[in-house]
Amino acid sequence: MSDYKIKKLISGDEIQIRAKEMGRKIAGDFEGRPIHVVVVQLGAWMFGADLIKNIPTNQLTLDSIQLSSYKGDTESCGLVTVVRDLVRRVKGQDVLVVEDIVDTGRTISELQKNLKRRGAASVQVATMLNKQDGREIDFEPDYVGFEIQDCFVIGYGLDYQERFRNLPYVAEMVFC
Ligand code: IMP
């Protein structure tokens, strides 16, 4: 691995405060209807845990899917594959997908199409981070934690070559 520096961008406390706000907003928007949450693994598991704790409803069900679009580097390979599939059916469900970050938009728009093909009644997206400048596909998440600049970030679930997912904050990884 080449030399790098880690620059802290968003603290764990800030993320948890934002997750509370987002959770309340989501609960209000769903107005008591059942919410079927699909957490995108591995990047969104930490934020997903924060978010679902803060959606005050007893109508929430949970599943996860593992996708791959990055091949251990800082660039998306453009090909989105399902590494581990859902366990539950989404047919007829109002689905809330929880993502770690929306960058080019390819991964999430492929997943949205995939869930609609399986018969989901609606698919909304909540993302911890939104990298608007990296966008290559026309896609707008419904709920955004934080807007960030076009830089490579790690921590709070996000990895570089499978490392740094355990950092309790989001940081920019600066290569020297
Ligand atoms: P997209 O398809 O380009 O929108 O990328 C989505 C996926 O790529 C995310 O779910 C992340 O797993 C990964 N990704 C995008 N940007 C970053 C980054 O800055 N750091 C780590 N992973 C990233």
PDB file of C-alpha atoms and ligand atoms in Angstrom:
ATOM      1  CA  MET A   1       0.000   0.000   0.000  1.00  0.00           C
ATOM      2  CA  SER A   2       1.365   3.442  -0.916  1.00  0.00           C
ATOM      3  CA  ASP A   3       1.857   6.127   1.758  1.00  0.00           C
ATOM      4  CA  TYR A   4      -1.293   7.844   2.936  1.00  0.00           C
ATOM      5  CA  LYS A   5      -2.661  10.261   5.497  1.00  0.00           C
ATOM      6  CA  ILE A   6      -6.023  10.060   7.225  1.00  0.00           C
ATOM      7  CA  LYS A   7      -7.947  13.305   7.617  1.00  0.00           C
ATOM      8  CA  LYS A   8     -11.003  13.122   9.865  1.00  0.00           C
ATOM      9  CA  LEU A   9     -14.104  14.550   8.156  1.00  0.00           C
ATOM     10  CA  ILE A  10     -17.204  13.536  10.144  1.00  0.00           C
ATOM     11  CA  SER A  11     -17.224  12.306  13.744  1.00  0.00           C
ATOM     12  CA  GLY A  12     -19.223   9.334  14.986  1.00  0.00           C
ATOM     13  CA  ASP A  13     -21.248  11.728  17.200  1.00  0.00           C
ATOM     14  CA  GLU A  14     -22.191  13.881  14.200  1.00  0.00           C
ATOM     15  CA  ILE A  15     -23.292  10.757  12.302  1.00  0.00           C
ATOM     16  CA  GLN A  16     -25.448   9.604  15.196  1.00  0.00           C
ATOM     17  CA  ILE A  17     -27.117  13.000  15.538  1.00  0.00           C
ATOM     18  CA  ARG A  18     -27.842  13.010  11.796  1.00  0.00           C
ATOM     19  CA  ALA A  19     -29.140   9.407  11.930  1.00  0.00           C
ATOM     20  CA  LYS A  20     -31.661  10.509  14.586  1.00  0.00           C
ATOM     21  CA  GLU A  21     -32.902  13.368  12.386  1.00  0.00           C
ATOM     22  CA  MET A  22     -33.116  11.102   9.337  1.00  0.00           C
ATOM     23  CA  GLY A  23     -34.907   8.359  11.284  1.00  0.00           C
ATOM     24  CA  ARG A  24     -37.580  10.792  12.508  1.00  0.00           C
ATOM     25  CA  LYS A  25     -38.059  12.192   8.988  1.00  0.00           C
ATOM     26  CA  ILE A  26     -38.361   8.694   7.476  1.00  0.00           C
ATOM     27  CA  ALA A  27     -40.889   7.602  10.107  1.00  0.00           C
ATOM     28  CA  GLY A  28     -42.946  10.739   9.425  1.00  0.00           C
ATOM     29  CA  ASP A  29     -42.847  10.214   5.668  1.00  0.00           C
ATOM     30  CA  PHE A  30     -43.937   6.576   5.932  1.00  0.00           C
ATOM     31  CA  GLU A  31     -46.885   7.593   8.174  1.00  0.00           C
ATOM     32  CA  GLY A  32     -47.103   4.242   9.959  1.00  0.00           C
ATOM     33  CA  ARG A  33     -46.890   2.118   6.792  1.00  0.00           C
ATOM     34  CA  PRO A  34     -44.584  -0.934   7.005  1.00  0.00           C
ATOM     35  CA  ILE A  35     -40.970  -0.212   6.020  1.00  0.00           C
ATOM     36  CA  HIS A  36     -38.835  -3.022   4.637  1.00  0.00           C
ATOM     37  CA  VAL A  37     -35.226  -1.938   5.138  1.00  0.00           C
ATOM     38  CA  VAL A  38     -32.484  -3.393   2.945  1.00  0.00           C
ATOM     39  CA  VAL A  39     -28.979  -2.552   4.220  1.00  0.00           C
ATOM     40  CA  VAL A  40     -26.257  -2.704   1.573  1.00  0.00           C
ATOM     41  CA  GLN A  41     -23.316  -4.683   2.940  1.00  0.00           C
ATOM     42  CA  LEU A  42     -20.574  -4.328   3.874  1.00  0.00           C
ATOM     43  CA  GLY A  43     -20.278  -0.558   3.819  1.00  0.00           C
ATOM     44  CA  ALA A  44     -23.651   0.437   5.278  1.00  0.00           C
ATOM     45  CA  TRP A  45     -23.905  -1.894   8.255  1.00  0.00           C
ATOM     46  CA  MET A  46     -22.614   0.633  10.822  1.00  0.00           C
ATOM     47  CA  PHE A  47     -24.755   3.520   9.598  1.00  0.00           C
ATOM     48  CA  GLY A  48     -27.666   1.121   8.981  1.00  0.00           C
ATOM     49  CA  ALA A  49     -27.596   0.130  12.666  1.00  0.00           C
ATOM     50  CA  ASP A  50     -27.657   3.806  13.713  1.00  0.00           C
ATOM     51  CA  LEU A  51     -30.491   4.607  11.340  1.00  0.00           C
ATOM     52  CA  ILE A  52     -32.898   1.760  12.098  1.00  0.00           C
ATOM     53  CA  LYS A  53     -32.582   2.368  15.856  1.00  0.00           C
ATOM     54  CA  ASN A  54     -33.902   5.836  15.170  1.00  0.00           C
ATOM     55  CA  ILE A  55     -36.935   4.953  13.045  1.00  0.00           C
ATOM     56  CA  PRO A  56     -39.633   4.865  15.728  1.00  0.00           C
ATOM     57  CA  THR A  57     -42.037   2.240  14.368  1.00  0.00           C
ATOM     58  CA  ASN A  58     -42.963  -1.358  15.120  1.00  0.00           C
ATOM     59  CA  GLN A  59     -43.651  -1.897  11.412  1.00  0.00           C
ATOM     60  CA  LEU A  60     -40.021  -2.288  10.301  1.00  0.00           C
ATOM     61  CA  THR A  61     -38.583  -5.455   8.787  1.00  0.00           C
ATOM     62  CA  LEU A  62     -34.938  -5.928   7.869  1.00  0.00           C
ATOM     63  CA  ASP A  63     -32.809  -7.632   5.256  1.00  0.00           C
ATOM     64  CA  SER A  64     -29.413  -7.064   3.678  1.00  0.00           C
ATOM     65  CA  ILE A  65     -27.686  -7.565   0.362  1.00  0.00           C
ATOM     66  CA  GLN A  66     -23.994  -7.587  -0.435  1.00  0.00           C
ATOM     67  CA  LEU A  67     -22.951  -5.970  -3.679  1.00  0.00           C
ATOM     68  CA  SER A  68     -19.617  -5.471  -5.298  1.00  0.00           C
ATOM     69  CA  SER A  69     -18.676  -2.647  -7.643  1.00  0.00           C
ATOM     70  CA  TYR A  70     -15.171  -1.726  -6.489  1.00  0.00           C
ATOM     71  CA  LYS A  71     -12.334  -4.143  -7.094  1.00  0.00           C
ATOM     72  CA  GLY A  72     -10.168  -3.296  -4.065  1.00  0.00           C
ATOM     73  CA  ASP A  73      -9.099   0.062  -5.438  1.00  0.00           C
ATOM     74  CA  THR A  74     -10.418   3.622  -5.338  1.00  0.00           C
ATOM     75  CA  GLU A  75     -12.253   3.422  -8.680  1.00  0.00           C
ATOM     76  CA  SER A  76     -15.538   1.690  -9.409  1.00  0.00           C
ATOM     77  CA  CYS A  77     -15.172  -1.056 -12.026  1.00  0.00           C
ATOM     78  CA  GLY A  78     -18.618  -0.173 -13.355  1.00  0.00           C
ATOM     79  CA  LEU A  79     -19.957  -3.713 -13.038  1.00  0.00           C
ATOM     80  CA  VAL A  80     -22.331  -4.301 -10.132  1.00  0.00           C
ATOM     81  CA  THR A  81     -22.656  -7.886  -8.923  1.00  0.00           C
ATOM     82  CA  VAL A  82     -24.681  -9.492  -6.117  1.00  0.00           C
ATOM     83  CA  VAL A  83     -22.228 -11.247  -3.802  1.00  0.00           C
ATOM     84  CA  ARG A  84     -24.816 -12.250  -1.164  1.00  0.00           C
ATOM     85  CA  ASP A  85     -28.512 -11.970  -1.946  1.00  0.00           C
ATOM     86  CA  LEU A  86     -31.556 -10.971   0.089  1.00  0.00           C
ATOM     87  CA  VAL A  87     -33.209 -13.576   2.291  1.00  0.00           C
ATOM     88  CA  ARG A  88     -36.760 -12.153   2.218  1.00  0.00           C
ATOM     89  CA  ARG A  89     -39.060 -11.417  -0.715  1.00  0.00           C
ATOM     90  CA  VAL A  90     -39.584  -7.761  -1.541  1.00  0.00           C
ATOM     91  CA  LYS A  91     -42.714  -8.221  -3.685  1.00  0.00           C
ATOM     92  CA  GLY A  92     -45.340  -5.648  -2.719  1.00  0.00           C
ATOM     93  CA  GLN A  93     -43.130  -4.044  -0.049  1.00  0.00           C
ATOM     94  CA  ASP A  94     -42.181  -0.400   0.392  1.00  0.00           C
ATOM     95  CA  VAL A  95     -38.407  -0.774   0.511  1.00  0.00           C
ATOM     96  CA  LEU A  96     -35.940   1.618   2.101  1.00  0.00           C
ATOM     97  CA  VAL A  97     -32.404   0.854   0.916  1.00  0.00           C
ATOM     98  CA  VAL A  98     -29.625   2.026   3.246  1.00  0.00           C
ATOM     99  CA  GLU A  99     -26.324   2.813   1.502  1.00  0.00           C
ATOM    100  CA  ASP A 100     -22.964   3.994   2.814  1.00  0.00           C
ATOM    101  CA  ILE A 101     -22.218   6.349  -0.067  1.00  0.00           C
ATOM    102  CA  VAL A 102     -23.621   7.262  -3.465  1.00  0.00           C
ATOM    103  CA  ASP A 103     -20.775   8.172  -5.811  1.00  0.00           C
ATOM    104  CA  THR A 104     -21.216   7.490  -9.556  1.00  0.00           C
ATOM    105  CA  GLY A 105     -24.759   6.315  -8.755  1.00  0.00           C
ATOM    106  CA  ARG A 106     -24.287   3.040 -10.663  1.00  0.00           C
ATOM    107  CA  THR A 107     -24.557   0.668  -7.711  1.00  0.00           C
ATOM    108  CA  ILE A 108     -27.692   2.160  -6.250  1.00  0.00           C
ATOM    109  CA  SER A 109     -29.508   2.601  -9.543  1.00  0.00           C
ATOM    110  CA  GLU A 110     -28.738  -1.044 -10.472  1.00  0.00           C
ATOM    111  CA  LEU A 111     -30.037  -2.148  -7.078  1.00  0.00           C
ATOM    112  CA  GLN A 112     -33.160  -0.016  -7.416  1.00  0.00           C
ATOM    113  CA  LYS A 113     -33.902  -1.606 -10.826  1.00  0.00           C
ATOM    114  CA  ASN A 114     -33.217  -5.058  -9.413  1.00  0.00           C
ATOM    115  CA  LEU A 115     -35.663  -4.554  -6.491  1.00  0.00           C
ATOM    116  CA  LYS A 116     -38.359  -3.167  -8.800  1.00  0.00           C
ATOM    117  CA  ARG A 117     -37.931  -6.196 -11.112  1.00  0.00           C
ATOM    118  CA  ARG A 118     -38.591  -8.376  -8.055  1.00  0.00           C
ATOM    119  CA  GLY A 119     -41.878  -6.535  -7.500  1.00  0.00           C
ATOM    120  CA  ALA A 120     -41.103  -4.014  -4.728  1.00  0.00           C
ATOM    121  CA  ALA A 121     -44.006  -1.553  -4.471  1.00  0.00           C
ATOM    122  CA  SER A 122     -41.588   1.349  -3.989  1.00  0.00           C
ATOM    123  CA  VAL A 123     -37.848   1.738  -3.463  1.00  0.00           C
ATOM    124  CA  GLN A 124     -36.437   4.701  -1.566  1.00  0.00           C
ATOM    125  CA  VAL A 125     -32.814   5.290  -0.711  1.00  0.00           C
ATOM    126  CA  ALA A 126     -31.160   6.641   2.421  1.00  0.00           C
ATOM    127  CA  THR A 127     -27.422   7.184   2.196  1.00  0.00           C
ATOM    128  CA  MET A 128     -24.949   8.228   4.874  1.00  0.00           C
ATOM    129  CA  LEU A 129     -22.835  10.148   2.332  1.00  0.00           C
ATOM    130  CA  ASN A 130     -23.543  11.690  -1.044  1.00  0.00           C
ATOM    131  CA  LYS A 131     -20.680  12.465  -3.442  1.00  0.00           C
ATOM    132  CA  GLN A 132     -22.646  14.562  -5.933  1.00  0.00           C
ATOM    133  CA  ASP A 133     -19.523  15.533  -7.951  1.00  0.00           C
ATOM    134  CA  GLY A 134     -18.768  11.884  -8.717  1.00  0.00           C
ATOM    135  CA  ARG A 135     -22.135  11.264 -10.347  1.00  0.00           C
ATOM    136  CA  GLU A 136     -22.203   9.498 -13.738  1.00  0.00           C
ATOM    137  CA  ILE A 137     -25.824   8.305 -13.581  1.00  0.00           C
ATOM    138  CA  ASP A 138     -28.812  10.571 -13.019  1.00  0.00           C
ATOM    139  CA  PHE A 139     -29.785   9.520  -9.493  1.00  0.00           C
ATOM    140  CA  GLU A 140     -30.940  11.411  -6.396  1.00  0.00           C
ATOM    141  CA  PRO A 141     -31.138   9.646  -3.017  1.00  0.00           C
ATOM    142  CA  ASP A 142     -34.299  10.371  -1.009  1.00  0.00           C
ATOM    143  CA  TYR A 143     -32.464  10.851   2.304  1.00  0.00           C
ATOM    144  CA  VAL A 144     -28.874  12.087   2.622  1.00  0.00           C
ATOM    145  CA  GLY A 145     -26.780  12.172   5.794  1.00  0.00           C
ATOM    146  CA  PHE A 146     -23.943  14.362   4.564  1.00  0.00           C
ATOM    147  CA  GLU A 147     -22.886  15.868   1.251  1.00  0.00           C
ATOM    148  CA  ILE A 148     -19.136  15.431   0.697  1.00  0.00           C
ATOM    149  CA  GLN A 149     -16.567  16.590  -1.855  1.00  0.00           C
ATOM    150  CA  ASP A 150     -15.216  14.259  -4.538  1.00  0.00           C
ATOM    151  CA  CYS A 151     -12.526  12.561  -2.428  1.00  0.00           C
ATOM    152  CA  PHE A 152     -11.879   8.998  -1.309  1.00  0.00           C
ATOM    153  CA  VAL A 153     -13.310   8.320   2.147  1.00  0.00           C
ATOM    154  CA  ILE A 154     -12.889   5.506   4.637  1.00  0.00           C
ATOM    155  CA  GLY A 155     -14.283   4.559   8.030  1.00  0.00           C
ATOM    156  CA  TYR A 156     -17.700   4.001   9.601  1.00  0.00           C
ATOM    157  CA  GLY A 157     -18.126   0.959   7.345  1.00  0.00           C
ATOM    158  CA  LEU A 158     -16.287   2.287   4.291  1.00  0.00           C
ATOM    159  CA  ASP A 159     -13.102   0.517   3.247  1.00  0.00           C
ATOM    160  CA  TYR A 160      -9.924   0.835   1.279  1.00  0.00           C
ATOM    161  CA  GLN A 161      -8.881  -2.667   0.190  1.00  0.00           C
ATOM    162  CA  GLU A 162     -11.186  -4.095   2.919  1.00  0.00           C
ATOM    163  CA  ARG A 163      -9.406  -2.160   5.699  1.00  0.00           C
ATOM    164  CA  PHE A 164     -10.520   0.811   7.824  1.00  0.00           C
ATOM    165  CA  ARG A 165     -14.199  -0.221   8.039  1.00  0.00           C
ATOM    166  CA  ASN A 166     -13.839  -0.186  11.838  1.00  0.00           C
ATOM    167  CA  LEU A 167     -12.854   3.492  12.165  1.00  0.00           C
ATOM    168  CA  PRO A 168     -15.521   5.134  14.366  1.00  0.00           C
ATOM    169  CA  TYR A 169     -15.611   8.206  12.091  1.00  0.00           C
ATOM    170  CA  VAL A 170     -15.500   9.071   8.381  1.00  0.00           C
ATOM    171  CA  ALA A 171     -12.120  10.237   7.103  1.00  0.00           C
ATOM    172  CA  GLU A 172     -10.601  11.310   3.841  1.00  0.00           C
ATOM    173  CA  MET A 173      -7.779   9.067   2.688  1.00  0.00           C
ATOM    174  CA  VAL A 174      -5.075  11.206   1.130  1.00  0.00           C
ATOM    175  CA  PHE A 175      -2.475   9.308  -0.908  1.00  0.00           C
ATOM    176  CA  CYS A 176       1.050  10.818  -0.754  1.00  0.00           C
TER     177      CYS A 176
HETATM  178  P1  IMP B   1     -21.098   4.062  -6.956  1.00  0.00           P
HETATM  179  O1  IMP B   1     -21.646   2.885  -7.690  1.00  0.00           O
HETATM  180  O2  IMP B   1     -19.944   4.691  -7.696  1.00  0.00           O
HETATM  181  O3  IMP B   1     -22.138   5.062  -6.564  1.00  0.00           O
HETATM  182  O4  IMP B   1     -20.405   3.551  -5.655  1.00  0.00           O
HETATM  183  C1  IMP B   1     -21.080   2.952  -4.653  1.00  0.00           C
HETATM  184  C2  IMP B   1     -20.206   2.055  -3.827  1.00  0.00           C
HETATM  185  O5  IMP B   1     -18.804   2.256  -4.064  1.00  0.00           O
HETATM  186  C3  IMP B   1     -20.432   2.372  -2.378  1.00  0.00           C
HETATM  187  O6  IMP B   1     -21.450   1.586  -1.846  1.00  0.00           O
HETATM  188  C4  IMP B   1     -19.081   2.095  -1.758  1.00  0.00           C
HETATM  189  O7  IMP B   1     -19.011   0.746  -1.367  1.00  0.00           O
HETATM  190  C5  IMP B   1     -18.076   2.352  -2.873  1.00  0.00           C
HETATM  191  N1  IMP B   1     -17.489   3.697  -2.761  1.00  0.00           N
HETATM  192  C6  IMP B   1     -17.772   4.806  -3.472  1.00  0.00           C
HETATM  193  N2  IMP B   1     -17.020   5.854  -3.079  1.00  0.00           N
HETATM  194  C7  IMP B   1     -16.233   5.398  -2.081  1.00  0.00           C
HETATM  195  C8  IMP B   1     -15.240   6.007  -1.238  1.00  0.00           C
HETATM  196  O8  IMP B   1     -14.912   7.216  -1.301  1.00  0.00           O
HETATM  197  N3  IMP B   1     -14.681   5.199  -0.302  1.00  0.00           N
HETATM  198  C9  IMP B   1     -14.987   3.885  -0.177  1.00  0.00           C
HETATM  199  N4  IMP B   1     -15.905   3.281  -0.926  1.00  0.00           N
HETATM  200  C10 IMP B   1     -16.530   4.030  -1.871  1.00  0.00           C
END
